[in-house]
Coordinates of C-alpha atoms in Angstrom, one line a residue:
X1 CA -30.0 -6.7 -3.9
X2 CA -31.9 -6.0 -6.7
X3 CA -32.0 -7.5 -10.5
X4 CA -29.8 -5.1 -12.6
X5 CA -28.6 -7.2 -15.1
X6 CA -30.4 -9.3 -17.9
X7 CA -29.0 -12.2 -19.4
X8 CA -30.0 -15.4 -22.4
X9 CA -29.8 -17.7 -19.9
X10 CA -28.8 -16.4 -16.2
X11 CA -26.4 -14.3 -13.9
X12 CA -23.9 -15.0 -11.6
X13 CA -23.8 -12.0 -9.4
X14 CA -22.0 -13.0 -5.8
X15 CA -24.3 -12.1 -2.8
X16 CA -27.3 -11.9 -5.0
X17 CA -30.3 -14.9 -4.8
X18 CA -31.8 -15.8 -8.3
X19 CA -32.6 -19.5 -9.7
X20 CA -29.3 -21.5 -10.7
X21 CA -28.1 -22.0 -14.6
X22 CA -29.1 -25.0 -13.8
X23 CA -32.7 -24.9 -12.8
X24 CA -33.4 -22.1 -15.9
X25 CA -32.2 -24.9 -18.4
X26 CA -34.4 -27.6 -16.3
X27 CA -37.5 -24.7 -16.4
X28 CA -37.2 -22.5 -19.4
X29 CA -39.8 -19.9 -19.0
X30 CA -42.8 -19.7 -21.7
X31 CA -41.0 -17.5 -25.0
X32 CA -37.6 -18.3 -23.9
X33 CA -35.0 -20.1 -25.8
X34 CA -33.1 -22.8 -24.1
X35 CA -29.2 -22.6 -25.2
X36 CA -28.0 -25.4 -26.8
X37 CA -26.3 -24.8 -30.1
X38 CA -23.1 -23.3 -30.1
X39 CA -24.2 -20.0 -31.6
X40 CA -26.6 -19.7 -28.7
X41 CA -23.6 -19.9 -26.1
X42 CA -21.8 -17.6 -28.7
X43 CA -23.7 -14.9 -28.3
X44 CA -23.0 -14.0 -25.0
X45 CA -19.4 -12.6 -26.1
X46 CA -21.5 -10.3 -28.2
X47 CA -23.1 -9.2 -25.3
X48 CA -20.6 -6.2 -25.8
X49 CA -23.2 -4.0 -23.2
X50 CA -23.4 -6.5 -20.5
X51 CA -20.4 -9.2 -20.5
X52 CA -17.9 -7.1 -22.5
X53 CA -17.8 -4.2 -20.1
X54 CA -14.8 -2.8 -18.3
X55 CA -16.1 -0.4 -15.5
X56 CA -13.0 1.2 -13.5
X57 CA -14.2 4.2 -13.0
X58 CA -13.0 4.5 -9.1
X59 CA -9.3 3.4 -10.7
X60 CA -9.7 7.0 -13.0
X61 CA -11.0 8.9 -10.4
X62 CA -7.8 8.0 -8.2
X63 CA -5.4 9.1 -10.9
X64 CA -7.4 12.5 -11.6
X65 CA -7.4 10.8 -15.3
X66 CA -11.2 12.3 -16.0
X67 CA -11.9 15.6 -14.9
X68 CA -14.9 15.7 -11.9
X69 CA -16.9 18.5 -11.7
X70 CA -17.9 20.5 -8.4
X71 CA -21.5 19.3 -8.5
X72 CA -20.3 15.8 -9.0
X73 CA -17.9 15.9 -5.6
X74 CA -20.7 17.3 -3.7
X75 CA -22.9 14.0 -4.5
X76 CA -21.0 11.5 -4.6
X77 CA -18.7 10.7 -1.5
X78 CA -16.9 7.4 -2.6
X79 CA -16.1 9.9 -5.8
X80 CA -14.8 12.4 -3.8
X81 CA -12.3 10.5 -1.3
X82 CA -10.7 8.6 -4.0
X83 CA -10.5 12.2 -6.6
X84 CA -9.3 14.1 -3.7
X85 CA -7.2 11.7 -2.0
X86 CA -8.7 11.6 1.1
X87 CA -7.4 9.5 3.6
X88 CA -9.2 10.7 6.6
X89 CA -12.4 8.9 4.7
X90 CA -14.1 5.5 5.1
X91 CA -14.5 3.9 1.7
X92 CA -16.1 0.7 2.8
X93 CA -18.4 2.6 4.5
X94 CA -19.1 4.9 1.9
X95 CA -18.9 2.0 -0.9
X96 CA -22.6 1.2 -0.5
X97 CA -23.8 1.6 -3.9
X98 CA -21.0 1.7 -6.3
X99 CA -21.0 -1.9 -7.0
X100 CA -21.1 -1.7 -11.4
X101 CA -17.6 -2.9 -11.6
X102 CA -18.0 -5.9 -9.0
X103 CA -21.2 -7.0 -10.3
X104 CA -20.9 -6.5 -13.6
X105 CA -17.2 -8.1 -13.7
X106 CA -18.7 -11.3 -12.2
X107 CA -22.1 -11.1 -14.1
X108 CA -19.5 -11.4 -17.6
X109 CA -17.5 -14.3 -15.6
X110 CA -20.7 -16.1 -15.4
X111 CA -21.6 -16.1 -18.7
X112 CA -17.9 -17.0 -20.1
X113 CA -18.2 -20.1 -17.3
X114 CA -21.6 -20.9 -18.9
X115 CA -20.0 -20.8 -22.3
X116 CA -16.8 -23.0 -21.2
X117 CA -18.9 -25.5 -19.3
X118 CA -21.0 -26.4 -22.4
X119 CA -19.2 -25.1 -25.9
X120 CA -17.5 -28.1 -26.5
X121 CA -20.8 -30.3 -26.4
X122 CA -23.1 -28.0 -28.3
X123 CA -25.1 -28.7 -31.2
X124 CA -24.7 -27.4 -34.7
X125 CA -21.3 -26.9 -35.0
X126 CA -17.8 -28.7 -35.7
X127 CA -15.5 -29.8 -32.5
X128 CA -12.9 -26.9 -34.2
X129 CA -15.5 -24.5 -34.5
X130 CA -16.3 -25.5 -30.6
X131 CA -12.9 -25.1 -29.4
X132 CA -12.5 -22.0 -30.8
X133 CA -15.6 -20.6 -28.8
X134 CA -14.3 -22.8 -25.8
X135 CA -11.1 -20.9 -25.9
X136 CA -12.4 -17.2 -26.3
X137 CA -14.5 -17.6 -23.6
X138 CA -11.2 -18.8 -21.2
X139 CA -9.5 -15.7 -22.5
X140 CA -12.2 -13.6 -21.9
X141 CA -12.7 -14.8 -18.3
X142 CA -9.0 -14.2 -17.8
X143 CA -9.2 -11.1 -18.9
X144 CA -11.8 -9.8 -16.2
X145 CA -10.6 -12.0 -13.5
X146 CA -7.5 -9.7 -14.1
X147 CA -9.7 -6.5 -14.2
X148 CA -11.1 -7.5 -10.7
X149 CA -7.6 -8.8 -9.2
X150 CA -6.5 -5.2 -10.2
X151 CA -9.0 -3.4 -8.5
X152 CA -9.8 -5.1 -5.6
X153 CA -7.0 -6.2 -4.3
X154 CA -3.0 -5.4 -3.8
X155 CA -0.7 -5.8 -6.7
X156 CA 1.4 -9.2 -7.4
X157 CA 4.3 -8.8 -5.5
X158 CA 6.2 -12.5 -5.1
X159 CA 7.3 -12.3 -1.9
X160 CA 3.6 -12.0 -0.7
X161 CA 1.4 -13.0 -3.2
X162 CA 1.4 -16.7 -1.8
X163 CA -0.6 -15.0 1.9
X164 CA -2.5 -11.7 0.7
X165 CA -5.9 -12.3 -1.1
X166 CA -7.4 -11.5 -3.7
X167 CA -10.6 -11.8 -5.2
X168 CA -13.1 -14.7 -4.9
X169 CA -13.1 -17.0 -7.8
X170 CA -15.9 -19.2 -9.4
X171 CA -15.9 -21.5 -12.5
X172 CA -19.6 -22.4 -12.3
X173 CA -23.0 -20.4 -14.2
X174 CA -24.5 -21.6 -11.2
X175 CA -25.8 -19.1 -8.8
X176 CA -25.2 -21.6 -5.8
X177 CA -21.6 -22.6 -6.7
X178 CA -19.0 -22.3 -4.1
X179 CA -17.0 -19.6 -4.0
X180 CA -13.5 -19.2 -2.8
X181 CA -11.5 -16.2 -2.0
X182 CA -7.8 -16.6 -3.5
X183 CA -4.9 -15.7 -2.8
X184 CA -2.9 -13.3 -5.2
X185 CA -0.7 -16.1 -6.3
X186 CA -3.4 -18.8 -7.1
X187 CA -5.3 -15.8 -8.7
X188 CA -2.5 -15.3 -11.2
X189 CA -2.0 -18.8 -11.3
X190 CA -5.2 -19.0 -12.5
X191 CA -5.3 -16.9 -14.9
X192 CA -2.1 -18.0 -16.8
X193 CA -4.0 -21.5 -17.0
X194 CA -6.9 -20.3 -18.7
X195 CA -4.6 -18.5 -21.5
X196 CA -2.4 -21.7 -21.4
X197 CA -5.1 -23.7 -22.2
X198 CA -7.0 -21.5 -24.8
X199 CA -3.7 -20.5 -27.0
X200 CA -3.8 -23.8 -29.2
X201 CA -7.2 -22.7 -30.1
X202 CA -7.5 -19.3 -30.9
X203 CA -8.1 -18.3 -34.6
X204 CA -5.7 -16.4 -35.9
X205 CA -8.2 -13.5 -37.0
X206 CA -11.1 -12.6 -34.9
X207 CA -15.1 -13.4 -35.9
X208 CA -15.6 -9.9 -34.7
X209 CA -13.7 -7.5 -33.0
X210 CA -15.1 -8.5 -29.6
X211 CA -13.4 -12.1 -30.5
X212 CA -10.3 -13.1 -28.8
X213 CA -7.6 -13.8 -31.7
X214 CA -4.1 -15.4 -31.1
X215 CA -2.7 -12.2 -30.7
X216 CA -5.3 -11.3 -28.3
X217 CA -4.2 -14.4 -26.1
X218 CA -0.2 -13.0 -26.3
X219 CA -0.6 -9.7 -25.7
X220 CA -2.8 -10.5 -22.7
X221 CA -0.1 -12.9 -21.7
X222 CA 2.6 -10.7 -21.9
X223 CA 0.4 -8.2 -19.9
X224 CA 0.1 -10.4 -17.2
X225 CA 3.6 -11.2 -17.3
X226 CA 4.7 -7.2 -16.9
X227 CA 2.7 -7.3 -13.9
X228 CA 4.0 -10.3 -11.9
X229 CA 7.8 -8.2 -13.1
X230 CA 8.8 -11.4 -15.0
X231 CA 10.3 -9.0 -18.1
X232 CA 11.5 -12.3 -19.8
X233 CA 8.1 -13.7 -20.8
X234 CA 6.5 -10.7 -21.0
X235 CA 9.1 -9.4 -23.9
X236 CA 8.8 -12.9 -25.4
X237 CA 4.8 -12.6 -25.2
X238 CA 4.9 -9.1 -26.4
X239 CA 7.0 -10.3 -29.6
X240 CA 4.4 -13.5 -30.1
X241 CA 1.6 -10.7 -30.1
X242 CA 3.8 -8.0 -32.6
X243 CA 4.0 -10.8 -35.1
X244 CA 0.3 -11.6 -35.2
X245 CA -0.7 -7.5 -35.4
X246 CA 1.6 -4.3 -35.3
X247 CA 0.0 -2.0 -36.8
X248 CA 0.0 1.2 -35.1
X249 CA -2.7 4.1 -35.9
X250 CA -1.9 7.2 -38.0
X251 CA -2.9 9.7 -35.8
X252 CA -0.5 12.7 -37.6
X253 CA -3.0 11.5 -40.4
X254 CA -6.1 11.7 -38.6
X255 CA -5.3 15.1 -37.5
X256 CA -4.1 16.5 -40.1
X257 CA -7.8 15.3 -41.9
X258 CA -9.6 16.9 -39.4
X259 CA -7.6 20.2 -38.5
X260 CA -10.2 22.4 -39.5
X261 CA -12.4 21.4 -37.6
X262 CA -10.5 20.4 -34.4
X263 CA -8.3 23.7 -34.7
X264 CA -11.2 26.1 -34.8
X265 CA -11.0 28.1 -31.0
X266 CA -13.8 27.0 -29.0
X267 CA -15.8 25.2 -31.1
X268 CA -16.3 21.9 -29.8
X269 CA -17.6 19.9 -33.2
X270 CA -17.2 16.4 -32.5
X271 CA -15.1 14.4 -35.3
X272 CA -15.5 10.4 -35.2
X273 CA -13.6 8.5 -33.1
X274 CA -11.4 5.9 -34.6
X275 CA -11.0 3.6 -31.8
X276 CA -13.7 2.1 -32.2
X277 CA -14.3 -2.1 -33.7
X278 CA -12.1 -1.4 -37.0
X279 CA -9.8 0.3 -35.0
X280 CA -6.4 -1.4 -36.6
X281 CA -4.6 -1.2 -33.3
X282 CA -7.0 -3.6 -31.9
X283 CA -6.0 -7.5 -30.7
X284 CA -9.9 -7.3 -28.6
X285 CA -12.7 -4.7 -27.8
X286 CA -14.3 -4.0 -24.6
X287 CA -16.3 -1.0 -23.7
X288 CA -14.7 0.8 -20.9
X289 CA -17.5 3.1 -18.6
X290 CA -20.8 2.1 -19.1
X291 CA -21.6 5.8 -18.6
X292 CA -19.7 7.0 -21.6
X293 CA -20.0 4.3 -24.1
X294 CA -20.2 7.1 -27.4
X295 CA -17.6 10.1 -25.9
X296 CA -14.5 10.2 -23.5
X297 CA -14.0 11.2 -20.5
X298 CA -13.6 15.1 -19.7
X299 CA -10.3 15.6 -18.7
X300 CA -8.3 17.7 -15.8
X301 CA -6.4 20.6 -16.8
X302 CA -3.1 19.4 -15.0
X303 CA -3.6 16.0 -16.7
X304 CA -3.7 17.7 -20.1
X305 CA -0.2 19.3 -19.0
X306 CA 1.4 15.7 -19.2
X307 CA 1.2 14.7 -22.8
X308 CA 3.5 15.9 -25.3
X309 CA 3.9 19.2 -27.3
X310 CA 2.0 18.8 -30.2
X311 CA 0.9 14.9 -29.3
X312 CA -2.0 14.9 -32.2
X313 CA -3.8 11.8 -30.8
X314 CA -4.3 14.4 -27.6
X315 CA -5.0 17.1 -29.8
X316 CA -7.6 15.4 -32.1
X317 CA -9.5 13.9 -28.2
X318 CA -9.9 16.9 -26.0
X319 CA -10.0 20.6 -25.7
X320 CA -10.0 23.3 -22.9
X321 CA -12.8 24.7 -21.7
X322 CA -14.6 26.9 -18.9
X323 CA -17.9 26.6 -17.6
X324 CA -18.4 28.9 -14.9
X325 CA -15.7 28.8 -12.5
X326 CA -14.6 25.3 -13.5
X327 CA -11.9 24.8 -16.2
X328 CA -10.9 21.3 -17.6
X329 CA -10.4 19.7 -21.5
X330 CA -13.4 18.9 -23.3
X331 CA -14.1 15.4 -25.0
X332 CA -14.2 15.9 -29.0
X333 CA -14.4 12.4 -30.3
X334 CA -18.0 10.5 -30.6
X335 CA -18.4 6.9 -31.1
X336 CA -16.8 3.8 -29.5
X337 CA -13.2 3.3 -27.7
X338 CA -11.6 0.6 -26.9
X339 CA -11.0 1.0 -23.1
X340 CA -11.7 -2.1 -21.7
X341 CA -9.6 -4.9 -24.5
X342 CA -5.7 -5.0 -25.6
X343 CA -4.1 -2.5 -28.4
X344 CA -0.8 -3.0 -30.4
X345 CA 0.3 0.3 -28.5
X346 CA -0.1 -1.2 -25.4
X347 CA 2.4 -4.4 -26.5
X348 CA 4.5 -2.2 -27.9
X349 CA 5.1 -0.2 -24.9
X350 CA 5.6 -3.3 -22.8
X351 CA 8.3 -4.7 -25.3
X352 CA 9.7 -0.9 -24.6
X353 CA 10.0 -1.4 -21.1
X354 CA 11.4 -4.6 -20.8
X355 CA 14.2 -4.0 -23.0
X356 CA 14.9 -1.3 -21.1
X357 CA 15.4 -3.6 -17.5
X358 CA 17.3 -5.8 -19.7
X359 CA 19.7 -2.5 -20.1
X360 CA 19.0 -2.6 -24.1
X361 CA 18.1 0.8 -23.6
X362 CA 18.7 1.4 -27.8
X363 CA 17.0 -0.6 -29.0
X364 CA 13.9 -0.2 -26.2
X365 CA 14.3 3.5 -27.3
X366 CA 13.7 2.4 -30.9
X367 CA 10.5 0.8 -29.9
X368 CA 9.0 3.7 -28.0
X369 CA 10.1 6.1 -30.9
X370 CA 8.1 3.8 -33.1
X371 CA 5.6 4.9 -31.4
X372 CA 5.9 8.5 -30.6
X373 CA 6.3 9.3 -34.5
X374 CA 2.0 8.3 -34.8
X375 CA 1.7 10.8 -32.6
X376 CA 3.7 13.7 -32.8
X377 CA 3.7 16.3 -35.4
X378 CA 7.0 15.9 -37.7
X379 CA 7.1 19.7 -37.4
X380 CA 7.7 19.2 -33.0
X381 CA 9.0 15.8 -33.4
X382 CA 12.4 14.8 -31.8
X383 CA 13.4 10.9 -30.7
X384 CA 14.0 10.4 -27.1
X385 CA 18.0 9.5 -27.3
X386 CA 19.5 8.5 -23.7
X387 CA 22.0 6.0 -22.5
X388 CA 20.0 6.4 -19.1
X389 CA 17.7 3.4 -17.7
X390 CA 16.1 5.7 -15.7
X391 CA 15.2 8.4 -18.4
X392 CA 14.4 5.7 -20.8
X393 CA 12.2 4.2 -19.0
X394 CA 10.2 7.2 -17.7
X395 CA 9.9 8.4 -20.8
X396 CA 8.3 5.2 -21.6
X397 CA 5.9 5.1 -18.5
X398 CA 5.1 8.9 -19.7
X399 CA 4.3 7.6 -23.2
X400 CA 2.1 4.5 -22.0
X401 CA -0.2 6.1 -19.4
X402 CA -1.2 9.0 -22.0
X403 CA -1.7 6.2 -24.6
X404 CA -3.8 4.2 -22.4
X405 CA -5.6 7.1 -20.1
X406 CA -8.9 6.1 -19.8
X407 CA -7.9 2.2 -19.3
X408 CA -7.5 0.1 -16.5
X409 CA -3.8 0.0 -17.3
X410 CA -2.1 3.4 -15.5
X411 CA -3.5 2.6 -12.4
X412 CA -2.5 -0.9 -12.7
X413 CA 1.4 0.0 -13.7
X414 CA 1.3 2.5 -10.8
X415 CA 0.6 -0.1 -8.3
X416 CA 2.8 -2.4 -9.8
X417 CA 5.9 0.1 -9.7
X418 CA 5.3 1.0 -6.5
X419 CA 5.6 -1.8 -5.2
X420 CA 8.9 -2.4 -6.9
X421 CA 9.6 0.8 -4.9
X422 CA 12.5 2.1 -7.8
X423 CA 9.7 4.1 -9.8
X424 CA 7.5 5.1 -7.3
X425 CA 4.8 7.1 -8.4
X426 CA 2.7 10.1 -6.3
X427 CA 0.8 12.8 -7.1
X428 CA -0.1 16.0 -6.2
X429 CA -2.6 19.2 -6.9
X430 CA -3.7 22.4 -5.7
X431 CA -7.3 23.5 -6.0
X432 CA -8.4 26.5 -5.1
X433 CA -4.8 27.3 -3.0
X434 CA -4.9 24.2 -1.2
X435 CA -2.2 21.2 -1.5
X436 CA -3.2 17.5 -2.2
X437 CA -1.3 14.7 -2.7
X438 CA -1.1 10.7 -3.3
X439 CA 1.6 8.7 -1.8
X440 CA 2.7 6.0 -3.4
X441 CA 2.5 3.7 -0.3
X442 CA -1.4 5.0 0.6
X443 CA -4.1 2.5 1.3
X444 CA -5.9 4.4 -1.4
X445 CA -4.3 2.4 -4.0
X446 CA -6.4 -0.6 -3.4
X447 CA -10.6 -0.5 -3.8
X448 CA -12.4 -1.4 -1.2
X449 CA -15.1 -4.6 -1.9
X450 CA -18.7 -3.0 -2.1
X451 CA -20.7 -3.9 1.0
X452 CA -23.3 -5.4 -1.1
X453 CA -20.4 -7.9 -1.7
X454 CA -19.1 -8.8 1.9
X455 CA -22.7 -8.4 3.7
X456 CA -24.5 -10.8 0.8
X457 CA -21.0 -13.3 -0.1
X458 CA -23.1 -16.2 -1.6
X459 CA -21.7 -19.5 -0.9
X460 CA -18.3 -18.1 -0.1
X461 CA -16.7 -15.7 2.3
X462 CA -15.2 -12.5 1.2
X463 CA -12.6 -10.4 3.1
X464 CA -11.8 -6.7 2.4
X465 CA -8.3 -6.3 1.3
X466 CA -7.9 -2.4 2.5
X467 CA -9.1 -1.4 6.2
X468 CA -10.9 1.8 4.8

């Protein structure tokens, strides 16, 4: 397996065979800087292109959430059999070099375990200055633990989270730690702990934006929480989070700055995007796709059809186009997005839904309206008014996967309500006269391990989670 990724110190990368953490700081080559001041350990949260990437690009593909062009199908088979939904196909087999998200999920784990097993001894700096490094590193591990727990394997279901497995999980920067494969439950176990234990120590406001704050560490909680289906402490998480940030983005503003440019008929002048660092929705950043770190992606025309009438955040992001025979929405924004941390919107929607299983369908209503009114043109805008769970809380799960398209999030909330089996979602298409659909009980739901991963597990083991 070769070297991809280049760190301060070192890598951990499961399956691949480099020096330990260990032996670099024991052999520091000639030029290098050994780590030993808290800013040094610091500075690998900066490392916004390496550690503080979010690659789920398989996860979009499945949903048809970015559009895939002809050319694209025809070279890329993994691509292909999760865009198409095809279940006749082998995805471990063909999963032989789309390894980003593994690899780079665990190369970031390793640095955050660096940075936890030595911030609270390094030089130059106070023990609260220490702790607070110490605890945005345990969030930040968390955080992509999560990522890989909702990509690799099935979703948290209670009744068998205690037998399936999950990912593999290691707490040491060194190459030759063990490595053990858990199971669903001791994965979210896990993760719950590390928050746990880094909540007393999180700054209220962020060094930068690629910082875990307090409100970073309750909206991830209640996140979490909406995903194991405990609405209690999710709601109570999603309130914690409200009251450290709530601001929500003026997109009717944004829109209505830039109309003349985004209005004009196929002209596809980029305007800037605001969801970048200074984004005010933000709790944390993290790139999404390291592919498209300064645009979006492309979008499918039938995905377009799912937003709202006259949804300005949609209008001011994409716009349709034709190239030759192929017809999809164009990206219009430039600069970064936050596709890969946790936005206000994102709480808000999860305080939506869970006052809506508690059958305060009002006041969850309320919530999601909040929301809606950013976003809609006062002109087209109408609140969602029902006395219906049901409609309520689709109209939510409408509103939160166009919000957070492009995220990790929609294909984790499918999973997670399909498995509930109330709200089960599928999804079909036609292209070019034929029918395709995804049901919500298909294997395809679940990525497979790359085989980089199972043929080269380190000091571990590492079983696939899907047959194909």
């Amino acid at each position: 397996m070769k070297n991809i990724y280049k760190k301060l110190a070192c890598l951990l990368a499961l399956g691949l065979t480099f020096v330990s953490c260990n032996d670099y700081l024991d052999d520091v080559p000639k030029g290098s800087k050994t780590p030993t001041t808290l800013a040094d350990f610091e500075a690998f949260i900066r490392d916004e292109y390496g550690n503080q990437i979010v690659n789920v690009a398989q996860a979009l593909n499945l949903l048809n959430d970015n559009y895939v062009t002809v050319a694209n199908l025809s070279g890329d088979r993994l691509t292909k059999a999760n865009y198409m939904w095809d279940e006749t196909a082998d995805r471990i087999q063909l999963n032989q070099g789309d390894e980003i998200t593994y690899y780079r999920s665990y190369a970031g784990i390793s640095s955050f375990n660096l940075i936890i097993a030595n911030a609270l001894t390094a030089t130059e700096a106070t023990d609260e200055q220490r702790r607070i490094v110490w605890a945005e590193a345990k969030v930040l591990r968390a955080m992509s633990y999560y990522n890989l727990a909702n990509f690799y394997a099935d979703t948290y279901t209670a009744s068998t989270a205690g037998t399936k497995l999950s990912v593999p999980l290691i707490t040491s920067a060194d190459i030759n730690a063990p490595s053990k494969q858990l199971t669903i439950q001791e994965m979210y176990d896990f993760i719950l702990n590390d928050v746990k234990e880094a909540l007393p120590y999180l700054p209220k406001v962020s060094q930068t934006a690629l910082h875990p704050n307090l409100g970073a560490g309750y909206a991830f909680y209640s996140r979490v929480y909406l995903q194991m289906n405990n609405y209690s402490e999710a709601l109570k998480y999603a309130d914690l989070a409200l009251a450290e940030n709530n601001r929500l983005y003026d997109w009717v503003g944004y829109y209505n700055t830039n109309k003349a440019i985004i209005d004009v008929p196929n002209s596809y002048t980029a305007t800037a995007s605001p969801m970048g660092y200074n984004y005010v929705e933000n709790y944390t950043f993290r790139h999404g796709s390291i592919y498209y770190l300064s645009r979006e992606f492309n979008i499918p025309v039938e995905r377009a059809q799912h937003f709202e009438t006259n949804d300005v955040k949609f209008k001011s992001r994409w716009k349709p186009i034709t190239v030759g025979s192929e017809n999809y929405y164009r990206t219009t924004l430039s600069g970064m997005f936050n596709f890969g941390g946790i936005t206000t919107v994102e709480v808000y929607l999860i305080k939506a839904e869970c006052l809506a299983r508690a059958n305060q369908i009002s006041d969850a209503l309320n919530v999601l309206n909040t929301v809606r009114k950013t976003r809609i043109l006062p002109a087209s805008y109408q609140d969602i008014s029902t006395a219906d769970k049901t409609t309520a809380l689709n109209a939510i799960f409408r509103t939160k996967n166009n919000e957070l398209i492009n995220t990790l999030i929609p294909f984790a909330d499918a999973r997670r309500l399909n498995a509930e089996g109330v709200y089960k979602v599928s999804l079909t298409k036609t292209v070019e006269g034929t029918n395709y659909s995804l049901a919500s009980d298909s294997y395809l739901w679940t990525m497979p391990f790359p085989q980089g991963a199972t043929q080269n597990p380190g000091n571990g083991t590492i079983t696939q989670n899907v047959d194909k």
